[in-house]
Short mmCIF file of C-alpha atoms in Angstrom, two decimals:
data_model
loop_
_atom_site.label_atom_id
_atom_site.label_comp_id
_atom_site.label_asym_id
_atom_site.label_seq_id
_atom_site.Cartn_x
_atom_site.Cartn_y
_atom_site.Cartn_z
CA MET A 573 -156.61 -29.59 -151.67
CA PRO A 574 -158.81 -32.50 -151.00
CA THR A 575 -157.80 -36.10 -151.67
CA LEU A 576 -158.88 -37.80 -155.21
CA THR A 577 -160.49 -41.25 -155.13
CA TRP A 578 -158.82 -43.73 -157.51
CA ALA A 579 -161.23 -44.19 -160.27
CA GLN A 580 -159.81 -46.14 -163.27
CA GLN A 581 -162.28 -46.37 -166.25
CA ARG A 582 -161.41 -48.48 -168.94
CA PRO A 583 -162.87 -47.89 -172.77
CA ALA A 584 -165.29 -49.94 -174.45
CA ASP A 585 -164.44 -53.11 -175.30
CA ARG A 586 -166.20 -52.96 -178.81
CA PRO A 587 -164.26 -51.96 -181.85
CA GLY A 588 -165.91 -48.31 -183.09
CA ALA A 589 -167.86 -47.97 -179.31
CA GLN A 590 -165.36 -44.57 -178.61
CA PRO A 591 -165.13 -41.95 -181.81
CA THR A 592 -161.33 -40.72 -182.11
CA PRO A 593 -161.00 -37.72 -180.26
CA THR A 594 -160.63 -34.49 -182.56
CA GLN A 595 -158.03 -32.15 -182.22
CA GLY A 596 -158.37 -29.88 -179.01
CA GLN A 597 -160.01 -32.42 -177.07
CA ARG A 598 -159.22 -31.99 -173.50
CA ILE A 599 -157.52 -34.88 -171.59
CA GLU A 600 -159.14 -36.15 -169.11
CA LEU A 601 -157.90 -36.86 -165.58
CA LEU A 602 -159.61 -40.04 -164.24
CA GLY A 603 -157.31 -40.70 -161.00
CA ALA A 604 -154.86 -39.84 -158.52
CA GLY A 605 -153.71 -40.58 -154.97
CA ARG A 606 -152.85 -36.97 -154.41
CA LEU A 607 -153.25 -33.72 -156.54
CA GLN A 608 -151.63 -30.12 -155.89
CA GLY A 609 -151.96 -26.86 -157.47
CA GLY A 610 -149.58 -24.45 -158.52
CA THR A 611 -147.00 -23.12 -160.87
CA PHE A 612 -143.67 -24.56 -162.37
CA ASN A 613 -141.26 -21.88 -163.96
CA GLY A 614 -144.10 -19.37 -164.01
CA VAL A 615 -146.65 -21.95 -165.72
CA GLU A 616 -149.06 -22.99 -163.75
CA ILE A 617 -149.90 -26.94 -163.38
CA ARG A 618 -151.60 -29.56 -161.10
CA LYS A 619 -149.29 -31.94 -159.58
CA LEU A 620 -150.23 -35.35 -159.38
CA ILE A 621 -149.32 -38.17 -157.37
CA GLY A 622 -149.48 -42.14 -156.52
CA ASN A 623 -151.78 -44.02 -159.37
CA VAL A 624 -152.12 -41.36 -161.80
CA SER A 625 -154.43 -41.89 -164.71
CA PHE A 626 -155.51 -39.92 -167.92
CA LYS A 627 -157.89 -40.56 -170.84
CA GLN A 628 -158.99 -38.96 -174.39
CA GLY A 629 -160.83 -40.98 -176.20
CA THR A 630 -159.83 -44.33 -176.48
CA THR A 631 -155.94 -43.59 -175.31
CA LEU A 632 -155.31 -44.53 -171.82
CA LEU A 633 -151.99 -43.05 -169.94
CA TYR A 634 -150.81 -44.09 -166.50
CA CYS A 635 -147.66 -43.17 -164.50
CA ASP A 636 -146.83 -42.59 -160.78
CA SER A 637 -146.40 -39.29 -161.20
CA ALA A 638 -147.48 -36.17 -162.98
CA TYR A 639 -147.91 -32.50 -164.10
CA GLN A 640 -150.70 -31.61 -166.00
CA TYR A 641 -150.89 -27.97 -167.51
CA THR A 642 -153.72 -26.21 -166.91
CA GLU A 643 -153.33 -23.41 -169.33
CA ARG A 644 -152.73 -26.04 -172.72
CA ASN A 645 -153.72 -29.32 -173.37
CA ALA A 646 -150.58 -31.17 -172.45
CA LEU A 647 -148.67 -32.72 -169.67
CA GLU A 648 -145.84 -34.62 -168.68
CA ALA A 649 -145.53 -38.09 -166.99
CA PHE A 650 -143.07 -39.81 -164.65
CA SER A 651 -142.09 -43.05 -163.60
CA ASN A 652 -143.77 -46.10 -164.45
CA VAL A 653 -145.18 -44.34 -167.63
CA ARG A 654 -147.99 -46.11 -169.65
CA ILE A 655 -149.93 -45.27 -172.38
CA ILE A 656 -152.55 -47.67 -173.96
CA GLN A 657 -154.17 -46.78 -177.62
CA ASN A 658 -157.02 -48.70 -178.26
CA ASP A 659 -156.45 -51.76 -175.68
CA THR A 660 -153.80 -53.35 -178.55
CA ILE A 661 -150.82 -51.03 -178.66
CA THR A 662 -149.23 -50.27 -175.33
CA ILE A 663 -145.65 -48.06 -174.95
CA THR A 664 -143.84 -48.03 -171.43
CA GLY A 665 -141.06 -45.96 -170.48
CA ASP A 666 -139.33 -43.83 -167.44
CA ARG A 667 -140.79 -40.52 -168.42
CA GLY A 668 -143.23 -39.17 -170.69
CA THR A 669 -144.40 -36.33 -172.65
CA TYR A 670 -147.73 -35.72 -174.34
CA ASP A 671 -149.84 -33.12 -176.57
CA GLY A 672 -153.71 -33.48 -176.33
CA ASP A 673 -154.15 -30.90 -179.42
CA THR A 674 -151.52 -32.56 -181.42
CA ARG A 675 -151.84 -36.39 -180.29
CA LYS A 676 -148.40 -36.40 -180.11
CA ALA A 677 -146.24 -38.18 -177.39
CA ARG A 678 -142.64 -38.72 -176.52
CA MET A 679 -141.39 -41.74 -174.23
CA THR A 680 -137.81 -41.76 -172.80
CA GLY A 681 -135.94 -44.21 -170.80
CA ASN A 682 -135.98 -47.61 -170.79
CA VAL A 683 -138.89 -47.60 -173.66
CA THR A 684 -141.17 -50.50 -174.94
CA MET A 685 -143.78 -50.29 -177.24
CA ARG A 686 -145.77 -53.65 -177.97
CA ASP A 687 -148.63 -54.90 -179.86
CA PRO A 688 -149.94 -58.53 -180.87
CA ARG A 689 -147.08 -59.11 -183.39
CA MET A 690 -144.08 -57.75 -182.05
CA THR A 691 -141.86 -55.72 -180.01
CA LEU A 692 -139.50 -52.71 -180.20
CA THR A 693 -137.02 -51.36 -177.23
CA THR A 694 -135.53 -48.02 -177.91
CA GLN A 695 -134.24 -45.08 -175.39
CA LEU A 696 -137.05 -42.84 -176.62
CA LEU A 697 -139.80 -43.03 -179.47
CA ASP A 698 -141.98 -40.09 -180.70
CA TYR A 699 -145.49 -41.20 -181.82
CA ASP A 700 -148.08 -39.27 -183.81
CA LEU A 701 -151.18 -40.59 -182.54
CA ASN A 702 -153.12 -38.91 -185.50
CA ARG A 703 -150.66 -40.52 -188.21
CA ASN A 704 -150.19 -43.98 -186.23
CA LEU A 705 -146.49 -43.53 -187.11
CA ALA A 706 -143.83 -44.13 -184.14
CA TYR A 707 -140.75 -43.35 -184.86
CA TYR A 708 -137.03 -43.35 -182.92
CA SER A 709 -133.34 -42.26 -184.22
CA THR A 710 -131.10 -43.56 -180.85
CA GLY A 711 -130.94 -46.58 -182.24
CA GLY A 712 -133.78 -49.75 -181.92
CA HIS A 713 -134.36 -53.10 -181.39
CA LEU A 714 -137.62 -55.10 -182.85
CA GLN A 715 -138.18 -58.75 -181.95
CA ASP A 716 -141.01 -61.17 -183.07
CA PRO A 717 -140.98 -64.80 -183.01
CA GLU A 718 -139.33 -65.30 -186.06
CA ASN A 719 -136.98 -62.56 -186.49
CA THR A 720 -134.70 -60.18 -184.42
CA LEU A 721 -134.32 -56.76 -186.65
CA ASP A 722 -131.96 -53.68 -185.03
CA SER A 723 -130.66 -50.20 -186.50
CA GLN A 724 -129.99 -46.88 -185.67
CA PHE A 725 -133.53 -45.21 -187.61
CA GLY A 726 -136.74 -46.41 -187.52
CA TYR A 727 -140.27 -45.51 -188.13
CA TYR A 728 -143.43 -48.25 -187.07
CA ASN A 729 -146.97 -47.26 -189.03
CA THR A 730 -149.12 -48.96 -186.27
CA GLN A 731 -151.87 -49.09 -189.08
CA SER A 732 -150.58 -50.99 -191.76
CA LYS A 733 -147.95 -52.51 -189.47
CA VAL A 734 -144.56 -51.85 -191.19
CA PHE A 735 -141.61 -51.00 -190.11
CA SER A 736 -138.92 -48.55 -191.67
CA PHE A 737 -135.13 -48.88 -191.14
CA LYS A 738 -132.24 -46.97 -192.04
CA ARG A 739 -128.48 -46.72 -191.32
CA ASN A 740 -126.80 -50.26 -189.70
CA VAL A 741 -129.54 -52.21 -190.39
CA LYS A 742 -129.19 -55.79 -189.24
CA LEU A 743 -132.01 -58.31 -189.37
CA VAL A 744 -131.20 -62.09 -187.86
CA THR A 745 -133.26 -64.80 -188.58
CA LYS A 746 -133.33 -68.70 -187.78
CA GLU A 747 -131.23 -69.24 -190.80
CA ASN A 748 -129.83 -65.87 -192.20
CA ASN A 749 -127.69 -62.78 -190.86
CA ILE A 750 -128.71 -60.08 -193.45
CA ASP A 751 -127.02 -57.04 -193.08
CA THR A 752 -128.23 -53.75 -195.21
CA ASP A 753 -128.72 -49.86 -194.75
CA THR A 754 -132.07 -49.59 -195.52
CA LEU A 755 -134.79 -52.26 -195.35
CA GLN A 756 -139.21 -52.25 -195.08
CA TYR A 757 -140.35 -55.18 -192.71
CA ASN A 758 -143.72 -56.05 -192.55
CA THR A 759 -144.87 -57.84 -189.42
CA VAL A 760 -147.29 -59.03 -190.45
CA SER A 761 -146.57 -60.97 -193.79
CA LYS A 762 -142.87 -61.29 -192.50
CA ILE A 763 -141.68 -60.10 -195.88
CA ALA A 764 -138.15 -57.90 -195.71
CA TYR A 765 -138.06 -55.22 -198.98
CA PHE A 766 -134.56 -53.61 -199.77
CA PHE A 767 -133.69 -50.54 -200.98
CA GLY A 768 -129.64 -50.79 -200.87
CA PRO A 769 -127.00 -52.95 -200.74
CA THR A 770 -128.10 -55.99 -198.90
CA ARG A 771 -125.93 -58.99 -197.63
CA ILE A 772 -127.94 -62.18 -196.49
CA ARG A 773 -124.85 -64.69 -195.35
CA GLY A 774 -126.35 -68.11 -194.21
CA LYS A 775 -125.47 -71.80 -193.81
CA GLN A 776 -126.39 -72.91 -197.73
CA GLY A 777 -123.92 -69.49 -198.90
CA ASN A 778 -123.85 -65.93 -199.03
CA LEU A 779 -127.12 -63.76 -201.57
CA TYR A 780 -126.06 -60.08 -202.16
CA ALA A 781 -128.44 -57.21 -203.97
CA GLU A 782 -129.15 -54.32 -204.26
CA ASN A 783 -132.84 -53.95 -204.64
CA GLY A 784 -135.58 -56.83 -203.74
CA THR A 785 -137.72 -58.85 -201.14
CA TYR A 786 -137.02 -61.81 -198.89
CA ASN A 787 -139.64 -63.89 -197.12
CA THR A 788 -138.35 -64.83 -193.81
CA ILE A 789 -141.01 -67.40 -193.30
CA THR A 790 -140.73 -69.27 -196.77
CA LYS A 791 -137.11 -68.36 -197.47
CA VAL A 792 -137.70 -67.15 -200.69
CA SER A 793 -135.81 -64.65 -202.70
CA ASN A 794 -136.32 -62.05 -205.18
CA PHE A 795 -133.15 -59.78 -205.99
CA ALA A 796 -132.24 -57.43 -208.14
CA ARG A 797 -129.16 -54.86 -209.16
CA ASN A 798 -125.87 -56.47 -209.20
CA ALA A 799 -127.55 -59.98 -207.71
CA LYS A 800 -125.20 -62.38 -206.63
CA ILE A 801 -125.67 -65.84 -204.81
CA GLU A 802 -122.12 -67.32 -203.80
CA THR A 803 -121.67 -70.83 -202.32
CA PRO A 804 -118.67 -72.64 -201.54
CA ASN A 805 -118.22 -73.36 -205.73
CA TYR A 806 -120.11 -71.11 -207.49
CA LEU A 807 -120.80 -67.83 -207.61
CA LEU A 808 -124.00 -66.70 -210.10
CA GLY A 809 -124.84 -63.38 -210.61
CA GLY A 810 -127.32 -61.71 -212.93
CA ASP A 811 -129.44 -58.76 -213.13
CA LYS A 812 -131.85 -60.15 -211.01
CA ILE A 813 -132.64 -63.62 -208.88
CA PHE A 814 -135.03 -65.36 -207.59
CA TYR A 815 -133.45 -68.12 -204.88
CA ASP A 816 -135.45 -70.51 -202.87
CA GLU A 817 -133.65 -71.79 -200.16
CA ALA A 818 -135.95 -74.66 -199.19
CA ARG A 819 -135.38 -76.02 -202.77
CA GLN A 820 -131.64 -75.02 -202.87
CA TYR A 821 -133.01 -73.89 -206.69
CA GLY A 822 -132.33 -70.38 -208.04
CA VAL A 823 -133.06 -68.36 -211.03
CA ALA A 824 -130.88 -65.80 -212.55
CA THR A 825 -131.67 -63.67 -215.75
CA GLY A 826 -130.31 -60.64 -217.87
CA HIS A 827 -126.67 -60.51 -217.55
CA VAL A 828 -126.16 -63.92 -216.52
CA SER A 829 -122.64 -65.27 -215.27
CA MET A 830 -121.72 -68.49 -213.27
CA THR A 831 -118.23 -68.85 -212.09
CA SER A 832 -116.91 -72.34 -211.15
CA LYS A 833 -114.34 -71.08 -208.47
CA LYS A 834 -112.17 -74.26 -207.90
CA ASP A 835 -111.73 -75.01 -212.28
CA ASN A 836 -111.37 -71.37 -213.25
CA ILE A 837 -114.54 -71.94 -215.58
CA GLU A 838 -116.85 -69.24 -215.90
CA ILE A 839 -120.17 -69.24 -218.16
CA ARG A 840 -122.27 -66.37 -219.31
CA GLY A 841 -125.62 -66.17 -221.21
CA ASP A 842 -129.03 -65.11 -220.91
CA VAL A 843 -130.64 -67.33 -218.16
CA GLY A 844 -128.85 -69.39 -215.50
CA ARG A 845 -130.51 -72.17 -213.63
CA TYR A 846 -128.89 -73.86 -210.21
CA TRP A 847 -129.78 -76.61 -208.62
CA ARG A 848 -127.42 -76.80 -205.33
CA ALA A 849 -128.49 -80.35 -203.83
CA GLN A 850 -127.73 -81.53 -207.43
CA GLY A 851 -125.25 -79.77 -207.64
CA ARG A 852 -126.10 -78.84 -211.50
CA ALA A 853 -126.38 -75.74 -213.17
CA LYS A 854 -127.64 -74.81 -216.53
CA VAL A 855 -127.34 -71.42 -218.93
CA TYR A 856 -128.85 -70.72 -222.35
CA GLY A 857 -130.27 -67.93 -224.26
CA SER A 858 -128.54 -66.33 -227.00
CA ARG A 859 -125.53 -68.95 -227.71
CA PRO A 860 -124.36 -68.45 -223.85
CA VAL A 861 -120.05 -69.10 -223.56
CA MET A 862 -117.92 -70.53 -221.30
CA ARG A 863 -114.54 -70.10 -220.34
CA ASN A 864 -111.91 -72.20 -219.04
CA ILE A 865 -108.52 -70.79 -217.50
CA ASN A 866 -105.79 -73.09 -217.75
CA ASP A 867 -102.65 -71.97 -216.79
CA LYS A 868 -101.81 -69.63 -219.42
CA ASP A 869 -104.03 -70.92 -221.99
CA THR A 870 -108.03 -70.58 -222.68
CA LEU A 871 -110.66 -72.90 -223.89
CA TYR A 872 -113.90 -70.85 -225.45
CA LEU A 873 -116.83 -72.85 -226.05
CA THR A 874 -120.30 -71.56 -227.53
CA ALA A 875 -123.84 -73.70 -227.63
CA ASP A 876 -127.53 -73.25 -227.37
CA THR A 877 -127.17 -74.68 -223.83
CA LEU A 878 -124.31 -75.17 -221.15
CA VAL A 879 -124.70 -77.79 -218.33
CA SER A 880 -122.68 -77.78 -215.30
CA LEU A 881 -122.53 -81.01 -213.29
CA GLU A 882 -120.57 -80.99 -210.21
CA GLY A 883 -118.33 -84.48 -210.19
CA ARG A 884 -118.50 -86.83 -207.21
CA PRO A 885 -115.35 -88.81 -206.39
CA PRO A 886 -114.82 -92.07 -207.17
CA ARG A 887 -115.99 -94.62 -204.80
CA THR A 888 -112.85 -97.00 -204.71
CA ARG A 889 -110.13 -94.44 -204.66
CA PRO A 890 -112.08 -91.39 -202.44
CA ALA A 891 -108.87 -90.60 -200.40
CA LEU A 892 -107.03 -89.65 -203.76
CA SER A 893 -110.25 -88.22 -205.82
CA THR A 894 -111.39 -84.33 -206.02
CA PRO A 895 -114.37 -83.47 -206.87
CA THR A 896 -113.93 -81.70 -210.34
CA ALA A 897 -116.77 -79.66 -212.54
CA ARG A 898 -117.88 -80.99 -215.87
CA TRP A 899 -119.37 -78.55 -218.39
CA ALA A 900 -121.82 -80.10 -221.31
CA SER A 901 -123.44 -78.59 -224.02
CA SER A 902 -127.07 -79.58 -225.90
CA ALA A 903 -124.81 -79.09 -228.96
CA PRO A 904 -123.77 -82.63 -230.69
CA ILE A 905 -120.30 -81.59 -230.77
CA CYS A 906 -120.16 -80.30 -227.38
CA ARG A 907 -121.93 -83.56 -225.96
CA ALA A 908 -119.15 -86.09 -228.24
CA ALA A 909 -116.25 -84.67 -225.89
CA ALA A 910 -115.26 -84.53 -222.38
CA ILE A 911 -114.20 -81.06 -221.23
CA HIS A 912 -112.60 -80.88 -217.70
#
């Protein structure tokens, strides 16, 4: 067969200049260094070697060598394989297959998928160009300018820019480590959505919930289902929890419980607010109840509102003093009593 002249062509730069190929559109060979015809395992193929390039609509494929099947609209690519879609998504790997009828590609070996917002690495990636859906099941690592994310299974919608992760999901931000089983992550808004037991561990404390969202930019959490905020001194729980890390401010609603670990004091109510920087908390709604366990005695206190103020050591004797939690109520009888 005669040697082919290299003729790399690129699609038009303007969006929409070329229509999306319909199912069954033939894969076009743009160029190769050398072409040989023959059979492989009883199937007629073109064997292409050296600077190989193909095109289907706005999708380009490059590799060092390839088998192009003449009886069906498909190919196998080997070494330095690269798929480019719409000049925005690039997938590279050691080996790839592409079916031009179904427009499905599979890339194996040191696979990297890039778009302007993120980079995904894995060992095996399937990509459905009709559905704009890429997925892996052998473990993957996602990195964007703000965060990294690892999981066993993952799906990426290249149109909505939303990732879905499952099993052993670990999201690492600049401030926190997040472990969960099921998570969605929007690479545009940088918001993570949780759909199972989730733990956020950070310098300021830990959060736990079984459903909710976390904004990795603003550091704002909205959690539900057994939600809890835990700091070295306090444990705040409720049906729902809002927490703003930047303001160090949290709100819990529904079956609220707040515990002072050092003083064995627990408050239950409908709404709880916590200002961590001020060492201040407030619980109110439906007659909140405080329980203080001291040795074998238990003290109960009820009022319209219960407020916790974290004590500070006296300046004159800092070495002999320890922080205490003081609980007071808006009710007059409670304001008159000193409760420690």
